[in-house]
């Protein structure tokens, strides 16, 4: 709010309560997916588990 809006709210005698939003746990939505099974993942990892990583590497050998 700019200074003109604050003055007009106080001039009319109305008070608008400011309520802070409750804190949520720091869980970020997935940014990507496993390269093998498309399970949602964070942006750092490529595979959801070691088995998917090995299966992806095995398929990559046959597609060369």
Coordinates of C-alpha atoms in Angstrom, one line a residue:
X1 CA 0.0 0.0 0.0
X2 CA 1.3 3.5 -0.7
X3 CA 1.0 6.4 1.7
X4 CA -2.2 7.7 0.1
X5 CA -4.0 4.4 0.7
X6 CA -2.8 4.2 4.3
X7 CA -4.2 7.7 5.0
X8 CA -7.5 7.0 3.4
X9 CA -8.0 3.8 5.4
X10 CA -7.1 5.6 8.7
X11 CA -9.2 8.7 7.8
X12 CA -12.3 6.6 7.5
X13 CA -11.7 4.9 10.8
X14 CA -11.4 1.5 9.4
X15 CA -8.6 -0.8 10.5
X16 CA -7.6 -3.8 8.4
X17 CA -5.9 -6.5 10.4
X18 CA -2.7 -7.9 9.1
X19 CA -2.6 -11.7 9.5
X20 CA 0.6 -13.6 8.7
X21 CA 0.2 -16.8 6.8
X22 CA 1.0 -19.9 8.8
X23 CA 4.4 -21.4 8.2
X24 CA 4.5 -24.5 6.0
X25 CA 7.1 -27.2 6.1
X26 CA 9.9 -26.6 3.5
X27 CA 8.7 -29.1 1.0
X28 CA 9.2 -28.0 -2.6
X29 CA 7.1 -29.4 -5.4
X30 CA 8.9 -31.8 -7.8
X31 CA 10.8 -30.0 -10.6
X32 CA 11.5 -33.0 -12.7
X33 CA 11.0 -36.7 -13.2
X34 CA 13.1 -39.9 -13.1
X35 CA 14.7 -40.4 -16.5
X36 CA 13.6 -44.1 -16.5
X37 CA 10.2 -44.4 -14.8
X38 CA 8.9 -40.7 -14.8
X39 CA 8.4 -40.7 -11.0
X40 CA 8.4 -37.0 -9.8
X41 CA 11.8 -35.9 -8.4
X42 CA 13.6 -32.7 -7.3
X43 CA 15.7 -30.8 -9.7
X44 CA 19.0 -32.4 -8.4
X45 CA 18.5 -36.1 -9.0
X46 CA 18.1 -37.9 -12.4
X47 CA 16.8 -41.3 -11.1
X48 CA 14.5 -42.2 -8.2
X49 CA 16.6 -45.2 -7.2
X50 CA 19.7 -47.1 -8.1
X51 CA 17.7 -49.8 -10.0
X52 CA 16.3 -47.1 -12.4
X53 CA 19.8 -45.7 -13.0
X54 CA 21.2 -49.1 -13.8
X55 CA 18.2 -50.0 -16.2
X56 CA 18.7 -46.6 -18.0
X57 CA 22.4 -47.3 -18.4
X58 CA 21.7 -50.8 -19.7
X59 CA 19.2 -49.5 -22.3
X60 CA 21.6 -46.7 -23.4
X61 CA 24.2 -49.4 -24.3
X62 CA 21.8 -51.1 -26.7
X63 CA 20.7 -47.9 -28.4
X64 CA 24.1 -46.8 -29.4

